[in-house]
Short mmCIF file of C-alpha atoms in Angstrom, two decimals:
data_model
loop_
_atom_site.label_atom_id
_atom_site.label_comp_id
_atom_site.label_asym_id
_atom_site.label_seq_id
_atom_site.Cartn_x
_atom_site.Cartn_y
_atom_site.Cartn_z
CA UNK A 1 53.75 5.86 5.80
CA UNK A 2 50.85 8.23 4.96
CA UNK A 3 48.68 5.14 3.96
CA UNK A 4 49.47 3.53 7.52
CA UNK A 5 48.26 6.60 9.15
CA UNK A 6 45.05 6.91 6.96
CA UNK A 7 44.26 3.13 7.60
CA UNK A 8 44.88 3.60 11.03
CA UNK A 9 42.62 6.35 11.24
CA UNK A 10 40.19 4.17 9.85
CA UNK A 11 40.03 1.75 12.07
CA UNK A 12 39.76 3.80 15.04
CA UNK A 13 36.48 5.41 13.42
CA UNK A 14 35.31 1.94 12.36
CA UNK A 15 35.51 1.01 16.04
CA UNK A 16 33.86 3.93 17.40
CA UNK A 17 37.03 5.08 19.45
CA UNK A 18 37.64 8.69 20.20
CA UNK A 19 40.20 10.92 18.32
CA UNK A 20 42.69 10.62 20.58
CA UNK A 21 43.29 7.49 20.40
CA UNK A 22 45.42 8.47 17.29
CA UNK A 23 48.48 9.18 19.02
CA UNK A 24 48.69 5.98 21.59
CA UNK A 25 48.12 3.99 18.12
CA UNK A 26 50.86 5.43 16.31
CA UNK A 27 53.06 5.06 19.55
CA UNK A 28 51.99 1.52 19.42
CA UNK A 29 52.97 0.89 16.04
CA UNK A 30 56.40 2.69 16.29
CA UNK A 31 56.89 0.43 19.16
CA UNK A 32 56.20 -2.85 17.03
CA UNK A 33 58.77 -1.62 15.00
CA UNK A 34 56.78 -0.29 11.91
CA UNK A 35 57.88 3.31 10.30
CA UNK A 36 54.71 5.63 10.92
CA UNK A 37 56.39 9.08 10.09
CA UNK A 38 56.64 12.23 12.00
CA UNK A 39 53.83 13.82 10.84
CA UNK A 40 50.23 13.29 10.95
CA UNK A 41 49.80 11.99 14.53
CA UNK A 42 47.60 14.30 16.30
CA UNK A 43 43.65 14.06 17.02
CA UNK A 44 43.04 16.80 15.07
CA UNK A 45 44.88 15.44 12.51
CA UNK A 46 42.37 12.07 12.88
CA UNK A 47 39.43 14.07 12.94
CA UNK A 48 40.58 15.88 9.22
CA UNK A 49 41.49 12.65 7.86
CA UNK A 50 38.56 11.01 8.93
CA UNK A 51 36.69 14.06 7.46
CA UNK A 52 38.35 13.79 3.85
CA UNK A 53 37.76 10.26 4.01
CA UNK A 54 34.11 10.39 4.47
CA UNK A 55 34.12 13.34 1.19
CA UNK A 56 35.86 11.39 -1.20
CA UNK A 57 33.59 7.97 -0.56
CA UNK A 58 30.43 10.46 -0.66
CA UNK A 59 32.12 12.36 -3.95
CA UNK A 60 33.00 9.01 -5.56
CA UNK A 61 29.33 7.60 -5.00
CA UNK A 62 27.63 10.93 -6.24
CA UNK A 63 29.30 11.31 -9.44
CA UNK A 64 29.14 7.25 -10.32
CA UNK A 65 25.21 8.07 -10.08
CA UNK A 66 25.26 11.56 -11.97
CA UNK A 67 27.29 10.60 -14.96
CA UNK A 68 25.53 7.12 -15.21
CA UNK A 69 21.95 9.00 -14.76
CA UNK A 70 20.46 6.51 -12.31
CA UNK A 71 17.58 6.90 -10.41
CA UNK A 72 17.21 7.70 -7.39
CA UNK A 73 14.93 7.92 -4.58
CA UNK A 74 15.34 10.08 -1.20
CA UNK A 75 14.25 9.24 2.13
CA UNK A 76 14.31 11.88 5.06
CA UNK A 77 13.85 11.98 9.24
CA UNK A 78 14.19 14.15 11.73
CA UNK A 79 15.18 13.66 15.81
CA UNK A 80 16.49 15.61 18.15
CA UNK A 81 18.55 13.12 19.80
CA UNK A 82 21.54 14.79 18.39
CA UNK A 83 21.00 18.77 19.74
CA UNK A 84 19.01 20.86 20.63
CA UNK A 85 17.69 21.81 16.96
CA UNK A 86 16.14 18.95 15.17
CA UNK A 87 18.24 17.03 12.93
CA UNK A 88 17.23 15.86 9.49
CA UNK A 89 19.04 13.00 8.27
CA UNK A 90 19.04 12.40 4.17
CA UNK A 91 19.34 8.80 2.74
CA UNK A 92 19.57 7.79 -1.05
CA UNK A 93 18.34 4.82 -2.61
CA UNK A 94 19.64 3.62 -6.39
CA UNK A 95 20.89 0.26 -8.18
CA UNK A 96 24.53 0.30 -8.89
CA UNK A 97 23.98 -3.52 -10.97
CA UNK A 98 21.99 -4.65 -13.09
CA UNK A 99 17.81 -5.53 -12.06
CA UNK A 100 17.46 -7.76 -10.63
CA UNK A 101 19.87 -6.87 -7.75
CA UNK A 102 20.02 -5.45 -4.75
CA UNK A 103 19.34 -1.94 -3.94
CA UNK A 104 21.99 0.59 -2.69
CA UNK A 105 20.90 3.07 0.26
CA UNK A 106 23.68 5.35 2.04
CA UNK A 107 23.22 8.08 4.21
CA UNK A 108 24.03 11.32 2.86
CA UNK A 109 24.16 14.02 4.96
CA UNK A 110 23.25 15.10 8.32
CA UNK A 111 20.89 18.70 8.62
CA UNK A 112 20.22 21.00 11.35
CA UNK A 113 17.20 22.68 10.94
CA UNK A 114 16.39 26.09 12.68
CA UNK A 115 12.88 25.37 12.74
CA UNK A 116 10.72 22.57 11.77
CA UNK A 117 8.68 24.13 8.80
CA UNK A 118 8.50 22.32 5.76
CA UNK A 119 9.54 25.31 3.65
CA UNK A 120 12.39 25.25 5.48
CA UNK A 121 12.74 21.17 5.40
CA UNK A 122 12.54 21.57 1.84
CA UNK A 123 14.83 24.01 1.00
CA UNK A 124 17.89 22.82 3.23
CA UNK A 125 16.90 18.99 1.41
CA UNK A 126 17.30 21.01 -2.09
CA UNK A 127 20.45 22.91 -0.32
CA UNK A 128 22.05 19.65 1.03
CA UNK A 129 21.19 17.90 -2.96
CA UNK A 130 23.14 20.68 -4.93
CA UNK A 131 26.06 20.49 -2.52
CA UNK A 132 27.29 17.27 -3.56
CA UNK A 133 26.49 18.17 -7.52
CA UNK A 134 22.60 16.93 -7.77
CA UNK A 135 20.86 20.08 -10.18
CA UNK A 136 17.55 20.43 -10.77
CA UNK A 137 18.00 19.47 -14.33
CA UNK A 138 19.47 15.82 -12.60
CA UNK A 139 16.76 15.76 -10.40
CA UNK A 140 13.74 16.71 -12.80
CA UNK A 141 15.08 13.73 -14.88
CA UNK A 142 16.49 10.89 -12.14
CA UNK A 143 14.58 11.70 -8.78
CA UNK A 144 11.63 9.46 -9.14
CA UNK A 145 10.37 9.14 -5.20
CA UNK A 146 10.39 10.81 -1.85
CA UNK A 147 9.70 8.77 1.54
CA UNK A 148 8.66 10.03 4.85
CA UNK A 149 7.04 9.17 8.06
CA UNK A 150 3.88 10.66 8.82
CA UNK A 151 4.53 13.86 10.59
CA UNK A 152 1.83 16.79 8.79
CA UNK A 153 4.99 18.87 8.39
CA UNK A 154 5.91 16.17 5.97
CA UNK A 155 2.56 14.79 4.28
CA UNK A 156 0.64 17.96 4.60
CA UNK A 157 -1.92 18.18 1.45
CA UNK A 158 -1.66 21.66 1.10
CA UNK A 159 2.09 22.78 2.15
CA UNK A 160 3.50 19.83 3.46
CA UNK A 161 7.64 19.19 2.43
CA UNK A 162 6.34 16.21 0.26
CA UNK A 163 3.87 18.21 -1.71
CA UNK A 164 6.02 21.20 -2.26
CA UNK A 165 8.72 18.89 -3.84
CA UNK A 166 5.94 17.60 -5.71
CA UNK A 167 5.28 21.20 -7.02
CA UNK A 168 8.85 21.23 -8.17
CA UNK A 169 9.08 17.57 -9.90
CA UNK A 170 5.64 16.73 -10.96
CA UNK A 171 6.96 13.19 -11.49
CA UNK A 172 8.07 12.32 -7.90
CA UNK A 173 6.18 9.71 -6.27
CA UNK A 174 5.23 10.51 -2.61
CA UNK A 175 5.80 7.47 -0.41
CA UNK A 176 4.16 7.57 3.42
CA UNK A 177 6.51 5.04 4.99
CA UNK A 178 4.66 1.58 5.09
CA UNK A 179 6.16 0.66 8.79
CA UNK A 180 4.49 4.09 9.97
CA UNK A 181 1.27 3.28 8.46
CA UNK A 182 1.15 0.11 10.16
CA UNK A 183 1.89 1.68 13.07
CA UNK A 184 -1.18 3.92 12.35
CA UNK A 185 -3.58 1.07 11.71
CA UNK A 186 -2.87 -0.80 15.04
CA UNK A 187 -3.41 2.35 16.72
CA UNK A 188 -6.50 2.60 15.05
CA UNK A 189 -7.60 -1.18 16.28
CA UNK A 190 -6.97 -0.27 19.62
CA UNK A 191 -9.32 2.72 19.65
CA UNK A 192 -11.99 0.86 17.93
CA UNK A 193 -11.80 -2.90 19.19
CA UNK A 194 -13.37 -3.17 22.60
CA UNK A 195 -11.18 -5.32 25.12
CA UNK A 196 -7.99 -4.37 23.51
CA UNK A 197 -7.13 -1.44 26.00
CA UNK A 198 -7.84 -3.93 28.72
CA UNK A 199 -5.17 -6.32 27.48
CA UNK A 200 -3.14 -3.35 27.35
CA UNK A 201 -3.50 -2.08 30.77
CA UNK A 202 -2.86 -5.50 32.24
CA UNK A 203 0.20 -5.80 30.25
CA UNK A 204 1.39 -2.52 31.02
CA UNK A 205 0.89 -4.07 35.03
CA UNK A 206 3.10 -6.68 34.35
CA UNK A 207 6.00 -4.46 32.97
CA UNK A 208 5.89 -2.22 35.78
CA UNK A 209 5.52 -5.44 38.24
CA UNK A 210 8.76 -6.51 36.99
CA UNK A 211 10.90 -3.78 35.95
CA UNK A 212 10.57 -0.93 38.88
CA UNK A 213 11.43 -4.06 41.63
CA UNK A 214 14.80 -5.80 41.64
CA UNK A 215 13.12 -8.39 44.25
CA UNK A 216 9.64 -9.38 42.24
CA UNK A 217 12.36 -9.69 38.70
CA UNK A 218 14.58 -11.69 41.32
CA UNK A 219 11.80 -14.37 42.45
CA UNK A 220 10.85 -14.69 38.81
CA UNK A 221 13.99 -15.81 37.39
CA UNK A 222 14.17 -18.18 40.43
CA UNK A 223 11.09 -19.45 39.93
CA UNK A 224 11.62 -20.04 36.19
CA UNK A 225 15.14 -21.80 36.92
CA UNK A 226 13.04 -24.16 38.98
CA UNK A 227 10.69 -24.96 36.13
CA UNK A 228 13.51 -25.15 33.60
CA UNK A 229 12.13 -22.57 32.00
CA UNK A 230 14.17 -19.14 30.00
CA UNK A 231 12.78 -16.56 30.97
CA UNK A 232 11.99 -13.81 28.14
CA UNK A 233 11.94 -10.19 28.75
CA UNK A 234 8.57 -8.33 29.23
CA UNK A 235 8.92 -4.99 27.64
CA UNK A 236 5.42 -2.68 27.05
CA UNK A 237 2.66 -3.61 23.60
CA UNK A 238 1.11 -1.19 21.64
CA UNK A 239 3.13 1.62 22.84
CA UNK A 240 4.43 4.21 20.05
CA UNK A 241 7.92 1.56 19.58
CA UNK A 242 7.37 -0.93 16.20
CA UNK A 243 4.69 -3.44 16.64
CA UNK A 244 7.47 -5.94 16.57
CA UNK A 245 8.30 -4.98 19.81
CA UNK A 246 4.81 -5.85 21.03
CA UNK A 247 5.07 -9.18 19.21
CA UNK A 248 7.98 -10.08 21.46
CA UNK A 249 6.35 -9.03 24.55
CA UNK A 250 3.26 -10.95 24.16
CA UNK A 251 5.35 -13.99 23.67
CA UNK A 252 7.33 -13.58 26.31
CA UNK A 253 4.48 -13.61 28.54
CA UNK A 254 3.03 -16.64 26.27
CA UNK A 255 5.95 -18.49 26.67
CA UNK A 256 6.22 -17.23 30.57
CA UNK A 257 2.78 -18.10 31.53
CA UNK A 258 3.53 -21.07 33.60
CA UNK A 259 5.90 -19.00 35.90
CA UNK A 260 4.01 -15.99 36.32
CA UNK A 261 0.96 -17.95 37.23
CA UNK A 262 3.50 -19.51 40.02
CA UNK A 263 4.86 -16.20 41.13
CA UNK A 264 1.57 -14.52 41.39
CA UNK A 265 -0.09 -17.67 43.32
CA UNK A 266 3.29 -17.89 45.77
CA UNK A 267 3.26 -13.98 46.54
CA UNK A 268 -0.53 -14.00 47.04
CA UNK A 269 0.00 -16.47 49.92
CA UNK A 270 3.65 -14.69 51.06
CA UNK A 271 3.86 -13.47 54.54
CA UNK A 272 5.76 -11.36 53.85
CA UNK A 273 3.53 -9.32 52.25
CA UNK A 274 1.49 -7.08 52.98
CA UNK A 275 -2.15 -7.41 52.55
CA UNK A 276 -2.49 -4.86 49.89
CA UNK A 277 0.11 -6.74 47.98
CA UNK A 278 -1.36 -10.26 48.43
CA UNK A 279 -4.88 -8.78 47.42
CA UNK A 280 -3.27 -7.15 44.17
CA UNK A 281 -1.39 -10.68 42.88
CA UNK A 282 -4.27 -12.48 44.25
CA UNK A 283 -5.69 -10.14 41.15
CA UNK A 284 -3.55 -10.81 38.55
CA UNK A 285 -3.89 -14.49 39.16
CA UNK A 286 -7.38 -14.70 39.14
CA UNK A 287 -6.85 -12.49 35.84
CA UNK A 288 -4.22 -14.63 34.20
CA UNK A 289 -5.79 -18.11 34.61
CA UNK A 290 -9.37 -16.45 33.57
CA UNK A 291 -9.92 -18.06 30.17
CA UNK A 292 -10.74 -14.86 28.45
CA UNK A 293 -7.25 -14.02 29.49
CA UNK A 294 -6.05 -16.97 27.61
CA UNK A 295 -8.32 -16.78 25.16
CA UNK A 296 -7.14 -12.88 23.92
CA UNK A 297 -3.22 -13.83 25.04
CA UNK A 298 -2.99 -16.70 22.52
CA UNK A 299 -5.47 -14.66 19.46
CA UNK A 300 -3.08 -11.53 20.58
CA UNK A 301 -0.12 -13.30 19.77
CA UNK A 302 -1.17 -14.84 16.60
CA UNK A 303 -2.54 -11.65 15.44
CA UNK A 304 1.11 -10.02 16.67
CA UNK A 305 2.80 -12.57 15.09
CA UNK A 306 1.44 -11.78 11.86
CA UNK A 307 1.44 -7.48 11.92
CA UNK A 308 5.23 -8.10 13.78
CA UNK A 309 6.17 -10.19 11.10
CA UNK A 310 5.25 -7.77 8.30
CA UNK A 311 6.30 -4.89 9.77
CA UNK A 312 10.14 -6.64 10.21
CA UNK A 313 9.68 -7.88 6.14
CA UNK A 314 9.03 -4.36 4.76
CA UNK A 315 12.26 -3.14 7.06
CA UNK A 316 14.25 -5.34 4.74
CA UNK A 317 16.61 -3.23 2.39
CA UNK A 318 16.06 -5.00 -0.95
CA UNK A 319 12.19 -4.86 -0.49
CA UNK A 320 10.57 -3.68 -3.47
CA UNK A 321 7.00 -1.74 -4.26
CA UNK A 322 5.42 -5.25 -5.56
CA UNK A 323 6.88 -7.23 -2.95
CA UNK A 324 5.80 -5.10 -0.41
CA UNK A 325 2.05 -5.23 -1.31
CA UNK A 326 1.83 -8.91 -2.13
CA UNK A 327 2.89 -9.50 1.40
CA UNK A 328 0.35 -6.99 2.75
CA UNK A 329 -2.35 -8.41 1.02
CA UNK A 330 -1.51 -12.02 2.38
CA UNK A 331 -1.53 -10.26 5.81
CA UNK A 332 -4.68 -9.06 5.40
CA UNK A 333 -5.64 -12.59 4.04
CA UNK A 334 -4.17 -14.40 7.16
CA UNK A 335 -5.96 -11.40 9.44
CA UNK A 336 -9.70 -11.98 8.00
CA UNK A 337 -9.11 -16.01 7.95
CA UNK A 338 -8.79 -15.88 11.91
CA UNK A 339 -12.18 -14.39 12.44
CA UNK A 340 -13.57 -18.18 12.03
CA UNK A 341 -10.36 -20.35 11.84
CA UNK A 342 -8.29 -19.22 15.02
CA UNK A 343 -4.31 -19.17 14.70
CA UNK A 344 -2.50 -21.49 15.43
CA UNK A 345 -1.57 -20.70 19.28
CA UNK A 346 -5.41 -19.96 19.78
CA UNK A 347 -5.70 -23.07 18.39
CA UNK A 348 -3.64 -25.01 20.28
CA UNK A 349 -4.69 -23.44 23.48
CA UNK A 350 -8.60 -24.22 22.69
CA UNK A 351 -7.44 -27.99 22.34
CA UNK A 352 -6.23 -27.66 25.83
CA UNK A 353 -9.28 -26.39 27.25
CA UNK A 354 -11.09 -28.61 25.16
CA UNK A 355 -13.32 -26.12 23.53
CA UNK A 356 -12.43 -26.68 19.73
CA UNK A 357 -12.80 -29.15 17.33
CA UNK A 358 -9.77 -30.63 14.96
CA UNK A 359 -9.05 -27.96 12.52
CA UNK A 360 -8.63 -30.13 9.41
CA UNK A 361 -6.60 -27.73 7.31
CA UNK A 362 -3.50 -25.54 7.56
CA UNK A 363 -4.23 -21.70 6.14
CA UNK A 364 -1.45 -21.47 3.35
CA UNK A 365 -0.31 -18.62 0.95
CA UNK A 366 2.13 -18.66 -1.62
CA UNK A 367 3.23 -15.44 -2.30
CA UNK A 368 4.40 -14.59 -6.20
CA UNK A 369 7.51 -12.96 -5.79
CA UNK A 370 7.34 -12.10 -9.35
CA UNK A 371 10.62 -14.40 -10.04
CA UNK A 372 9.91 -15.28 -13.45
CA UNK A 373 12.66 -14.27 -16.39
CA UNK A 374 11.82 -10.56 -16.72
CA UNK A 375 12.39 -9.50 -20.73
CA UNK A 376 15.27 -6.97 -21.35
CA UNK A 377 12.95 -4.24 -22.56
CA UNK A 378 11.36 -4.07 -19.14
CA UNK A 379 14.03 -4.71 -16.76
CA UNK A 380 14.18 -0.35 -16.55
CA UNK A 381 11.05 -0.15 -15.32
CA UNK A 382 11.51 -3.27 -13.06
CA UNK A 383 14.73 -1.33 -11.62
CA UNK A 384 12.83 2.24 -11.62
CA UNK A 385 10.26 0.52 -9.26
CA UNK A 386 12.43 -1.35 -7.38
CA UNK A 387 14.20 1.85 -6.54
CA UNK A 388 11.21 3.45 -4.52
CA UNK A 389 11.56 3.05 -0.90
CA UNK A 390 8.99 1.12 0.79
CA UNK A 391 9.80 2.35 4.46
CA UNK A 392 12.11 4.83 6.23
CA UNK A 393 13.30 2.29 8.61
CA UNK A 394 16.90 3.16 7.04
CA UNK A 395 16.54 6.57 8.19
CA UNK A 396 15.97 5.13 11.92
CA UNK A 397 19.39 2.39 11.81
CA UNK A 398 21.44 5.36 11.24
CA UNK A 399 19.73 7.32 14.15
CA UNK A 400 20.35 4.39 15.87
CA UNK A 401 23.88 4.26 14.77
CA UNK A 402 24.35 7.84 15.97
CA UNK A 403 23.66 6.39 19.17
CA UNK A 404 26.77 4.31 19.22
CA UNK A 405 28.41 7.87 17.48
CA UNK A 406 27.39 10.33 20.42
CA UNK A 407 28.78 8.38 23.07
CA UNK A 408 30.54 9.41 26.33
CA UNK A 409 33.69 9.21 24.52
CA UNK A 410 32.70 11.59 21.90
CA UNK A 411 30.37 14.41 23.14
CA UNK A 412 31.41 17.33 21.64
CA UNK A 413 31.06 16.25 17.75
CA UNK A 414 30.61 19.15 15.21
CA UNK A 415 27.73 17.58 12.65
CA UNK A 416 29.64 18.20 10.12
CA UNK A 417 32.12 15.38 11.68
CA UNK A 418 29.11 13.91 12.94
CA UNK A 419 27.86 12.75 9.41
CA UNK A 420 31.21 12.02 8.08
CA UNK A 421 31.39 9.03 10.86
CA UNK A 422 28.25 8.25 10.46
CA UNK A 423 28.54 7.90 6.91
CA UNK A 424 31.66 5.70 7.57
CA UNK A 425 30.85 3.85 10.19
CA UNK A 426 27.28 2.50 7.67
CA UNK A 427 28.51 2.50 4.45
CA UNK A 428 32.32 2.47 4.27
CA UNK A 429 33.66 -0.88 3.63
CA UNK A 430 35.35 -3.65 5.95
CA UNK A 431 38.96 -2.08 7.61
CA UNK A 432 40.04 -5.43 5.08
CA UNK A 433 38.97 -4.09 2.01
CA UNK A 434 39.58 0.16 2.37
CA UNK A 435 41.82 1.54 -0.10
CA UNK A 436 44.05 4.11 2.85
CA UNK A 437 45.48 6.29 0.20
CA UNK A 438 42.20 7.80 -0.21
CA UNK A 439 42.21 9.35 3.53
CA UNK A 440 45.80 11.07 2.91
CA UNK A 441 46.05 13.00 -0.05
CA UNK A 442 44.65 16.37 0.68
CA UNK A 443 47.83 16.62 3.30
CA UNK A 444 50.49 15.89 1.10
CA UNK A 445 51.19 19.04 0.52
CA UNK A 446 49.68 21.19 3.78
CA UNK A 447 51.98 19.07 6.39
CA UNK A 448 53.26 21.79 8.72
CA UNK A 449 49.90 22.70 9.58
CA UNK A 450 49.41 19.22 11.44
CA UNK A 451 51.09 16.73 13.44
CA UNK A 452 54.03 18.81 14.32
CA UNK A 453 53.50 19.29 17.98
CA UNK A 454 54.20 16.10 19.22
CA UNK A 455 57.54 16.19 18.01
#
């Protein structure tokens, strides 16, 4: 009966439903004529099973890697989404099988922070570590890298978090996470290249055109149904979200371009209108069907298609150190290529406007994944490497996670109980495959403290 409550319990935390759900479940159960107890069936109860749960996965998965010695690398964030201090979240990275594999990266904890200096980021990381059994003398030997995002709190030279774990393992490798620094770099193009800020600003015209009026968003879809054409959403480029987010704007205005230009032309000549308004899309038509508009649309989207495409590759879980370069180097291969053979949109589009000659051949790059048999003796080091985190983008799915977490339903979450669903909710198995007599122990023998007042 205990094991029916604990899987129970599970499931309503695997489907993001509120403690008190507990209760109507049980009553449910009972009615479908299966023996659920008398004991056990409060939220509270839920919310301490859940919590035990959560403990003995984390307990289970911290002692596997300190008895076994494996390496592991940490990866921290912090947000604010969750209070009103700033929350550090902690994520491990190790291998559980043999190289090659796939990596293993769980959340560990959740960490509010009474201020945001990176003494104090350190110590509460080192704090959060020896909870769950992780000494220094573990950590001097197994703790081989430390990722972050940019943030000078975290990659300060002199007293940064990153350097003063440094001071205390002098063999952790600092990682800047690679998705941040790509970030960086386009923000560096677009202070340096000239044009690029007026692409922006144009863009920027068209997301406000169409998402602060109902009636312009309106015409557009009707238009589009009339040309047979889906139309994509147009979100802001180049703002501080991933650049993969700019990728699928610019395409959505690539693959839009027919119905804009037909929405722009039809409200420039709209009586309806005001003459301030048929001036302005008179504008953006005359803009749109320039062919420098076309021109820095089409190399725009090739360029995005490239930077988005990267930046969504070194996301990927299982992406190791020499996978991750290889792939930026090709990127920066593909990038310096364009400067005299245009992409392939630009490309296309120039054949259009008749302004380009047959490109006879294809740019191609075969990237060595470095799949070749790898000889025993080496496979540790293969595995050591593959172990460093190449970006923090794990850190920001659980944040994202916690968004699903912190919902109306479920406002007033301790972060203690906080992590413990979070940590659930990404790493604990399928409701198929959990083993409920792991969520029910601890009561076996502390009953009359819980569940009794429902019955």
């Amino acid at each position: 009966m205990k094991s029916k409550i604990s899987l129970t319990v599970y499931k309503i935390v695997k489907t993001q439903r509120p403690f008190v759900d507990l209760p109507n479940e049980v009553d449910l159960q009972v009615l479908n004529g299966i023996n659920m107890g008398n004991i056990l069936h409060s939220d509270k109860t839920c919310s301490a099973i859940a919590l035990h749960i959560a403990s003995v996965m984390k307990k289970t998965i911290c002692q596997n890697i300190i008895s076994t010695k494996k390496k592991i690398s940490i990866l921290i964030d912090e947000s604010t989404m969750f209070s009103k201090l700033t929350t550090l979240v902690v994520v491990k990275r190790t291998f559980f099988e043999d190289y090659p594999g796939d990596p293993y990266t769980f959340n560990l904890y959740l960490i509010e922070l009474p201020n945001t200096s990176a003494e104090t980021i350190t110590k509460s990381l080192l704090d959060c570590l020896q909870n769950y059994g992780f000494e220094k003398t573990f950590l001097d030997e197994c703790l081989i890298a430390f990722a972050c995002d940019g943030a000078s709190v975290m990659i300060g030279k002199n007293s940064g978090a990153a350097m003063r774990l440094k001071m205390a393992f002098p063999k952790l490798i600092f990682w800047h996470c690679s998705n941040h620094r790509l970030e960086l770099a386009v923000g560096d193009v677009i202070n340096e290249v000239f044009g690029i800020n007026h692409f922006k600003i144009f863009m920027d015209k068209l997301y406000a055109l169409y998402h602060q009026s109902p009636k312009n968003s309106n015409e557009l879809r009707k238009i589009a149904s009339s040309l047979e054409i889906q139309i994509l959403k147009i979100g802001r480029i180049l703002s501080v979200r991933w650049v993969a987010s700019s990728k699928r704007t610019v395409n959505a205005v690539l693959n839009n371009y027919s119905v804009l230009c037909k929405h722009f032309s039809l409200a420039s000549m709209d009586s309806t209108r005001d003459s301030g308004e048929k001036s302005k899309y008179s504008g953006l038509y005359k803009m749109m069907t320039s062919l420098q508009f076309v021109i820095n649309l089409n190399a725009m989207s090739d360029a995005l298609d490239e930077v988005g495409s990267l930046s969504e590759y070194l996301k990927r879980r299982d992406i190791t150190l020499i996978e991750a370069d290889k792939s930026i180097r090709t990127t920066i291969r593909v990038l310096d290529s364009m400067a005299t053979d245009p992409g392939p949109k630009l490309t296309k589009a120039m054949f259009r406007l008749n302004e380009h000659d047959i490109i006879e051949s294809l740019r191609i790059f075969k990237i060595d994944l470095g799949q070749g048999v790898i000889p025993n003796n080496l496979k540790p080091l293969f595995k050591a490497i593959a172990t460093i985190p190449i970006s923090t983008s794990e850190c920001e799915q659980n944040f994202s996670a916690l968004n699903e977490i912190i919902s109306t339903l479920r406002t007033s979450l301790s972060i203690e109980t906080t992590a413990a669903l979070l940590f659930i909710n990404c790493v604990g198995p399928p409701l198929s495959e959990f083993n409920p007599q792991n969520g029910i122990e601890v009561y076996t023998t502390n009953v009359d403290d819980v569940g009794r007042e429902r019955f």
